[in-house]
Coordinates of C-alpha atoms in Angstrom, one line a residue:
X20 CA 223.7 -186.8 -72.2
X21 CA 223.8 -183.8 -70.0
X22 CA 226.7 -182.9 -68.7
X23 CA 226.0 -183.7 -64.8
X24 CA 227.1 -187.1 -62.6
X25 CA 224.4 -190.0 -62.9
X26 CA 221.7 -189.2 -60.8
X27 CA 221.0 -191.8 -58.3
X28 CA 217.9 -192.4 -56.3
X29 CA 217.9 -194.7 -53.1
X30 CA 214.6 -195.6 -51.4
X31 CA 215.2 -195.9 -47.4
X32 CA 213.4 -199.0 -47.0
X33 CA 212.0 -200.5 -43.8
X34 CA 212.6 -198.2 -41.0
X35 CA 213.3 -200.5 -38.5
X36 CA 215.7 -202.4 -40.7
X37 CA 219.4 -201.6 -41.6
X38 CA 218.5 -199.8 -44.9
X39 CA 219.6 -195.9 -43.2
X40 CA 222.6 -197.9 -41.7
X41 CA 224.3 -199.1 -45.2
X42 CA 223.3 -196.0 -47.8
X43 CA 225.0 -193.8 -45.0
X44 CA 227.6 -196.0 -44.5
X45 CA 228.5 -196.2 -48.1
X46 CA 228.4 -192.6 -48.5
X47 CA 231.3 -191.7 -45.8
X48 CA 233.6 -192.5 -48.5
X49 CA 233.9 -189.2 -50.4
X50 CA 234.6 -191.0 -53.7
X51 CA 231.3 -192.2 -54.1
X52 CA 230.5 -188.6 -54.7
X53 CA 232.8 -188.5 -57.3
X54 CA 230.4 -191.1 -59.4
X55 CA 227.4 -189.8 -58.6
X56 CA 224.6 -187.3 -57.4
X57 CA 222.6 -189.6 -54.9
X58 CA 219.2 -188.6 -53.8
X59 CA 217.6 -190.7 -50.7
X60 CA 214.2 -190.9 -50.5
X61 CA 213.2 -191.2 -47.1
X62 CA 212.7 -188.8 -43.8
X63 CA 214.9 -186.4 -42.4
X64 CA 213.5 -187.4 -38.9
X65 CA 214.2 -190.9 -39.4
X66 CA 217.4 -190.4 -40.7
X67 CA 218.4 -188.2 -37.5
X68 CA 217.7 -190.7 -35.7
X69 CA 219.5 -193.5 -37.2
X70 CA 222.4 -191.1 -37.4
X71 CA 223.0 -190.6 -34.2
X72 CA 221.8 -194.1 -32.5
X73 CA 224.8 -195.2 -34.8
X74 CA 227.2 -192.4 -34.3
X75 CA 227.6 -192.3 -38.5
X76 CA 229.4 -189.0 -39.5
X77 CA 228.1 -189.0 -43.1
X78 CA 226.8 -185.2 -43.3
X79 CA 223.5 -184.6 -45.5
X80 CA 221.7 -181.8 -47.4
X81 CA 217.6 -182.0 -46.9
X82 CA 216.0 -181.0 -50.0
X83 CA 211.9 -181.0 -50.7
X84 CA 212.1 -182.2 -54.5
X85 CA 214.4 -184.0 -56.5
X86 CA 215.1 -180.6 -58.9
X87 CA 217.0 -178.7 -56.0
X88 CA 219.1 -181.7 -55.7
X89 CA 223.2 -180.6 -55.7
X90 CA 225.8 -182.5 -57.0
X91 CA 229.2 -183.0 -54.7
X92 CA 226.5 -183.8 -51.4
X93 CA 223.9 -185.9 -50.5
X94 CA 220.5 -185.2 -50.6
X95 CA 217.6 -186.4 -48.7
X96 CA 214.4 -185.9 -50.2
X97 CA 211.2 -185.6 -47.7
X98 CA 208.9 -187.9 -48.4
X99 CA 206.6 -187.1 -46.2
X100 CA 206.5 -185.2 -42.6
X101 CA 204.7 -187.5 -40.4
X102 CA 206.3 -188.8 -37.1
X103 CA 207.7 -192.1 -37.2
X104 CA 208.4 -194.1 -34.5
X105 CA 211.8 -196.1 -34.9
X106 CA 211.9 -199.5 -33.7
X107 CA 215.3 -201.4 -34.6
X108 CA 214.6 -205.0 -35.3
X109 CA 210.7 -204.6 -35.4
X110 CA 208.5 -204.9 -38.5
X111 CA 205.5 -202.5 -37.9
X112 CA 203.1 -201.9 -40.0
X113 CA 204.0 -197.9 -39.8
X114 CA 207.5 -198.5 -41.1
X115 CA 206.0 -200.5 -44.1
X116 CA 204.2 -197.8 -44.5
X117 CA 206.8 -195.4 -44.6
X118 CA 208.6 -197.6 -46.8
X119 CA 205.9 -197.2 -49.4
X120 CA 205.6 -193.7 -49.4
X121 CA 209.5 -193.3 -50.2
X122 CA 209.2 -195.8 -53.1
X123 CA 205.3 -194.0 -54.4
X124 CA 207.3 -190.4 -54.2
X125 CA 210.2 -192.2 -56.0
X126 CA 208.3 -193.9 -59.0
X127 CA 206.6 -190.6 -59.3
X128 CA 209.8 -188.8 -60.1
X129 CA 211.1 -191.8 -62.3
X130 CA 208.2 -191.2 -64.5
X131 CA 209.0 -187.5 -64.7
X132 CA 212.8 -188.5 -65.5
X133 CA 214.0 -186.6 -62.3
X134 CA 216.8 -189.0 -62.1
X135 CA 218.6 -191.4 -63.7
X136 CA 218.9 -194.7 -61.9
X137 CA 216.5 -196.2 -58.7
X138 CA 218.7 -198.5 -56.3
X139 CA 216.4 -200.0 -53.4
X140 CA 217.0 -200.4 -49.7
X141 CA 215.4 -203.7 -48.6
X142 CA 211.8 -203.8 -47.2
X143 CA 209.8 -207.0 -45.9
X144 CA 208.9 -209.0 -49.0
X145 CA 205.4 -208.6 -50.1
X146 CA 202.9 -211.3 -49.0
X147 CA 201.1 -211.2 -52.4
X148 CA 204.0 -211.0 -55.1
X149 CA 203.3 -210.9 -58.5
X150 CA 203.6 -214.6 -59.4
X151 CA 203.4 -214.0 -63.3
X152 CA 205.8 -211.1 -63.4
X153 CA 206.7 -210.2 -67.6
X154 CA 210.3 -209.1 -66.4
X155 CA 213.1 -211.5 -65.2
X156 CA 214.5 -211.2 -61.7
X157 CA 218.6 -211.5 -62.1
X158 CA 220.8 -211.9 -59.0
X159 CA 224.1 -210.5 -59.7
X160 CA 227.7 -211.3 -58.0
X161 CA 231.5 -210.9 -58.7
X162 CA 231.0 -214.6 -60.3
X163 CA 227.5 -215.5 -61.0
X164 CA 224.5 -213.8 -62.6
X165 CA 221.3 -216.1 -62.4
X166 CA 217.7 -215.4 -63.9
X167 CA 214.8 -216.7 -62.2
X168 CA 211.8 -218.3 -64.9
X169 CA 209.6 -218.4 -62.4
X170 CA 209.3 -216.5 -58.9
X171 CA 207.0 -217.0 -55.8
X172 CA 205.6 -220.4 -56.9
X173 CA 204.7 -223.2 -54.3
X174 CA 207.1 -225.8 -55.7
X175 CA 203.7 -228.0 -56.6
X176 CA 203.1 -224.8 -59.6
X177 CA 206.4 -224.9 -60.6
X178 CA 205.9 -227.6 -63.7
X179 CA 202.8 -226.2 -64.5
X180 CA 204.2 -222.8 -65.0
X181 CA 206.9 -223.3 -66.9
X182 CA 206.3 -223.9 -71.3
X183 CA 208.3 -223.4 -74.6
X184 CA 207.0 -219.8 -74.5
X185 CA 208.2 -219.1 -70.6
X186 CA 211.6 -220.4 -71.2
X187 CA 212.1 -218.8 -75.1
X188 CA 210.9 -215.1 -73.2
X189 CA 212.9 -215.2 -70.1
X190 CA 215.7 -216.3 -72.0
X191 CA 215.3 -213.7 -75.3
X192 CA 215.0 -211.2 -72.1
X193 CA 218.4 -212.3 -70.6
X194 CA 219.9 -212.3 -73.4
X195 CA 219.2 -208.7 -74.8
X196 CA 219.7 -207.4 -71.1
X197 CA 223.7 -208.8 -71.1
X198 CA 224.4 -207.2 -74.1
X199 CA 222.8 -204.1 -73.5
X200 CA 223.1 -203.6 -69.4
X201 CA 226.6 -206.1 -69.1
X202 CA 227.9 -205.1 -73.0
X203 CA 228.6 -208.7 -73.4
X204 CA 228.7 -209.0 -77.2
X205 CA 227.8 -212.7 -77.5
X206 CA 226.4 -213.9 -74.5
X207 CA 226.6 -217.6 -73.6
X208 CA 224.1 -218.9 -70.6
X209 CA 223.2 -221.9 -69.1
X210 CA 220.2 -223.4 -68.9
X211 CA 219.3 -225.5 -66.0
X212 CA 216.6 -228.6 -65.5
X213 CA 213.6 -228.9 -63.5
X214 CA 214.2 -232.5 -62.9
X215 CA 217.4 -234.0 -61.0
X216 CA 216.9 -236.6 -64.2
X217 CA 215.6 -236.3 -67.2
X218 CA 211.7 -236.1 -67.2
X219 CA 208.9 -235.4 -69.7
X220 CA 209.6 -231.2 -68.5
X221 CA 213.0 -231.6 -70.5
X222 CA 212.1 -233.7 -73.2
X223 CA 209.1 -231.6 -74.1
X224 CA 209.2 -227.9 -72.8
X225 CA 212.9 -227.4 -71.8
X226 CA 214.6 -229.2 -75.0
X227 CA 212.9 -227.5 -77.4
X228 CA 212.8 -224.3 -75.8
X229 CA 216.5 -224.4 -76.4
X230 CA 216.2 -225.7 -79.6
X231 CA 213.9 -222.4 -80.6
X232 CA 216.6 -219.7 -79.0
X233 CA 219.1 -221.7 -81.4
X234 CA 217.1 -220.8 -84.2
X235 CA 216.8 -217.2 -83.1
X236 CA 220.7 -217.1 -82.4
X237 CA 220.8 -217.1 -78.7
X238 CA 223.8 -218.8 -77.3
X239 CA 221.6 -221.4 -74.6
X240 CA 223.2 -224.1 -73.5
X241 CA 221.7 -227.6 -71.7
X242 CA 219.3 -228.8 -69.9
X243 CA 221.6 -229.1 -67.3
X244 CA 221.4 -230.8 -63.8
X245 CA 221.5 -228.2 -60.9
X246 CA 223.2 -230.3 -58.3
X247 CA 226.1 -231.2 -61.3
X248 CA 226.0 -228.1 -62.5
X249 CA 226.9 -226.2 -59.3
X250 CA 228.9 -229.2 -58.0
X251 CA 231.3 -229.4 -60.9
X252 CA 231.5 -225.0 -61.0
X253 CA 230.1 -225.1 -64.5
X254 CA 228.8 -221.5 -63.9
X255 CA 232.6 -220.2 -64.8
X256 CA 231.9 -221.3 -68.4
X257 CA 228.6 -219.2 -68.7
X258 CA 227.8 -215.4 -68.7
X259 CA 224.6 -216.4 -67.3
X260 CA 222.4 -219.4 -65.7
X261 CA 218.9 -219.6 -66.2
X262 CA 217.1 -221.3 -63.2
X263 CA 213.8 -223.0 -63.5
X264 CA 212.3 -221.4 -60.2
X265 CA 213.3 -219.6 -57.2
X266 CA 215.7 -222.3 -54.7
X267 CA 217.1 -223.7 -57.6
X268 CA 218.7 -220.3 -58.4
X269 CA 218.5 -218.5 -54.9
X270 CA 220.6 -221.3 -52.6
X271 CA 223.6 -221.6 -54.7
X272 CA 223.7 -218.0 -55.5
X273 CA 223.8 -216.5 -51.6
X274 CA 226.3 -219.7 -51.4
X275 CA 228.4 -218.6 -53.7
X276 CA 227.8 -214.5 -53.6
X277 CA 229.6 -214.0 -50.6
X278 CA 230.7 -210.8 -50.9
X279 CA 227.7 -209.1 -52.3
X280 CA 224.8 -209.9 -54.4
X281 CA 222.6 -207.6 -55.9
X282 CA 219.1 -208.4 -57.4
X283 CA 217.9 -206.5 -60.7
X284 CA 214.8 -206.1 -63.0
X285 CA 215.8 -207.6 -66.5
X286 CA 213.2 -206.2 -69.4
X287 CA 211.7 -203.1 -67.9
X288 CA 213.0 -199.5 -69.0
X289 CA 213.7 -198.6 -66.2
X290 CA 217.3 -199.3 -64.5
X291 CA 216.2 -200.5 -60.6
X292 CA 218.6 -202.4 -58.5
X293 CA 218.7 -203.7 -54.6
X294 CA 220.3 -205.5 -52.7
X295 CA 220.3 -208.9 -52.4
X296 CA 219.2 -209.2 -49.0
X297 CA 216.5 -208.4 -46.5
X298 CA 216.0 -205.7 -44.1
X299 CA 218.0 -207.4 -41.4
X300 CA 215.7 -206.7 -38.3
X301 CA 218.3 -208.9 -36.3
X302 CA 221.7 -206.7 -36.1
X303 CA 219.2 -203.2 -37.0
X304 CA 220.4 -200.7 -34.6
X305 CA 223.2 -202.8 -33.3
X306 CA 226.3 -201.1 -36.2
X307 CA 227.2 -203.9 -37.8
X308 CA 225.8 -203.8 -41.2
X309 CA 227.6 -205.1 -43.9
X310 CA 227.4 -202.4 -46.5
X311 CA 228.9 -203.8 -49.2
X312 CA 225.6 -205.2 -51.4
X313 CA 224.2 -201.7 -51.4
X314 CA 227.7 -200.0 -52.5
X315 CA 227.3 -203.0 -55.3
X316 CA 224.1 -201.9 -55.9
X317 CA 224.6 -198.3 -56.7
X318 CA 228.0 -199.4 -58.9
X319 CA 225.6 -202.0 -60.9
X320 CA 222.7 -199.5 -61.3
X321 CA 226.0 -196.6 -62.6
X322 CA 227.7 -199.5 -65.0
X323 CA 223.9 -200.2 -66.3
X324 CA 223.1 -196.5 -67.3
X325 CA 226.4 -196.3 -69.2
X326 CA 226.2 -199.3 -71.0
X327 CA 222.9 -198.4 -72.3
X328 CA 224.1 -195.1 -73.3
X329 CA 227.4 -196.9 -74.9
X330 CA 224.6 -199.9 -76.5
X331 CA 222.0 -197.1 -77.8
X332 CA 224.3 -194.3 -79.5
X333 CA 225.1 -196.3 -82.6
X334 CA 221.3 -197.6 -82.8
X335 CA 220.0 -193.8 -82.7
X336 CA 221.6 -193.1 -85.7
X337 CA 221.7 -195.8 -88.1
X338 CA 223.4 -195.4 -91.4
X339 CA 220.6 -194.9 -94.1
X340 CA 219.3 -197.3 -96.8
X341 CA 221.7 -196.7 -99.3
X342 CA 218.8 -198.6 -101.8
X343 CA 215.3 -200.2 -101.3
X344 CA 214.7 -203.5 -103.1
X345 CA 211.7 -204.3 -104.5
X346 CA 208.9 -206.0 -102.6
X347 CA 210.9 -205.7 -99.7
X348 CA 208.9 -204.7 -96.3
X349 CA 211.7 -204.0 -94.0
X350 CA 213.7 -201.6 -92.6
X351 CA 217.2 -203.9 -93.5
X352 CA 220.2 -201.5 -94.5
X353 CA 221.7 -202.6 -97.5
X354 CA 225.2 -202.1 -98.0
X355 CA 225.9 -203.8 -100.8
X356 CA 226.1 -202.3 -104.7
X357 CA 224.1 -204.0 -107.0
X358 CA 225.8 -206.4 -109.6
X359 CA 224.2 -204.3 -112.6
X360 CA 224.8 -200.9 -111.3
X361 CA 228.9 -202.0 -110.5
X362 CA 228.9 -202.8 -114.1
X363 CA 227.6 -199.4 -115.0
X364 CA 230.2 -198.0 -113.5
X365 CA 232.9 -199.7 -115.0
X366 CA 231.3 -199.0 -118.7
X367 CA 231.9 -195.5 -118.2
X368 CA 235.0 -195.3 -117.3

């Protein structure tokens, strides 16, 4: 690792929504400068103006690429230099726009490895989502983390969607990404029901689904009844919860998260985080944001980066085969001396 502060980029969102509000707001703390070198992607005109409708102090360095980016300040990248016309509390279809610009300039520079970490101020959800999305969404709070199998689904689709396979990827998924993003050695998680009672969805997909992640070594636990589940805090027992679709997971989360929730990708490369709520058109403009979910946000994506570095560095450099038995295909270290060659040894001395 170079020897730099964690680069952070932050999208601005929705322009008519609170995103400008909370990443300024958790930047007046000079502290947070102390963790990292944030770089928002977003418009130095827009950003004026939320500035000074809000009368935030937080001082900013414009920058046209994320190269000339300087630790010890925070940077706003230009995304683009067209005039935007800010309207607090009013989705328009030119602040979506210049939402998307800010994230397009932002993947671009992820792919070129410009930064580090991507943390996401909230937009307007997309109308077409991605309703068989290979990653697993996690919601993360100071008690709860909860994966989603399935996201976006009319509740109608929801038993169709899920199977053995579903279950056994989502959870293999969760599993890797609380060891490696959480450094939870042996994870245990929960894994909730689709049916109040038990149904044909438990006997046959759910039960052995759980029965299949024994076999691979992964700690699942259940089916277990949401309602009873949440009722009786079972969550505190669990370094995770596995939810069988999105208001089975979402409602008790935001009921219980409420100090901050953050949402995450599980099983992409990439470390992307946001936070767990929308673009708030109703208090935009008005000063009264809440920035506590983005701060969470950026502290999640920072604990994520290190704990990869801290889960990879012994896997880079693996002790070497000290042997290669025959027949055998894999890549195994063997550690042990062989019985004959032990015996060797002790003939010559």
């Amino acid at each position: 690792m170079e020897d730099r502060k964690i680069r952070v980029a932050i999208t601005h969102g929705d322009t008519n929504g609170i995103g400008y509000e909370v990443i300024l707001r958790v930047f007046e703390s000079p502290e947070m400068l102390e963790l990292c070198t944030p770089i928002i992607y977003g418009s130095p005109k827009v950003a004026a103006y939320h500035r000074k409708a809000m009368d935030l102090q937080t001082p900013y360095t414009i920058i046209n690429n994320a190269e000339e980016a300087k630790e010890d300040r925070v940077n706003l990248l230009s995304t683009f230099d067209d005039e935007v016309k800010v309207d607090f509390g009013q989705p328009t279809p030119e602040s979506a726009e210049a939402a998307r610009k800010a994230m397009n300039r932002a993947k671009e520079d992820m792919q070129k490895g410009l930064f580090d970490v991507l943390v996401m101020a909230p937009v307007v959800p997309n109308r077409n989502p991605v309703k068989d999305d290979k990653a697993l969404t996690v919601m993360i709070s100071n008690i709860v983390r909860i994966g989603l199998v399935t996201t976006h689904l009319p509740i109608k689709e929801v038993a169709q969607a899920i199977t053995i396979d579903k279950i056994v990827g989502k959870a293999t998924i969760f599993h890797q990404s609380l060891r490696r993003d959480f450094r939870i050695s042996n994870p245990r998680f929960a894994v909730l029901a689709l049916n109040p009672q038990e149904g044909a969805e438990e006997k046959e997909i759910i039960i052995p689904a759980i029965e299949e992640l024994e076999k691979q070594h992964v700690q699942a636990f259940g089916p277990y009844a949401a309602d009873e589940f949440f009722g009786q805090s079972l969550y505190l027992y669990f370094d995770g919860v596995l939810a069988m679709y999105d208001d089975q997971g979402v409602v008790p989360f935001k009921t219980l998260a409420q100090e901050y929730g953050v949402k995450m990708k599980a099983g992409i490369t990439a470390i992307c985080t946001t936070p767990d709520h929308g673009p708030a058109f109703d208090i935009a403009g008005k000063g009264i944001a809440d920035e506590q979910s983005m701060r969470q946000a950026i502290f999640t994506a920072i604990d994520m980066y290190r704990h990869r570095l801290d889960y990879d560095e012994p896997l880079a450099n693996p002790l070497p085969k000290l042997f290669h038995e025959k027949r055998e295909d894999g890549d195994k270290a063997r550690f042990a001396i062989r019985a004959k060659d032990q015996f060797k040894k002790s003939d010559e001395k």
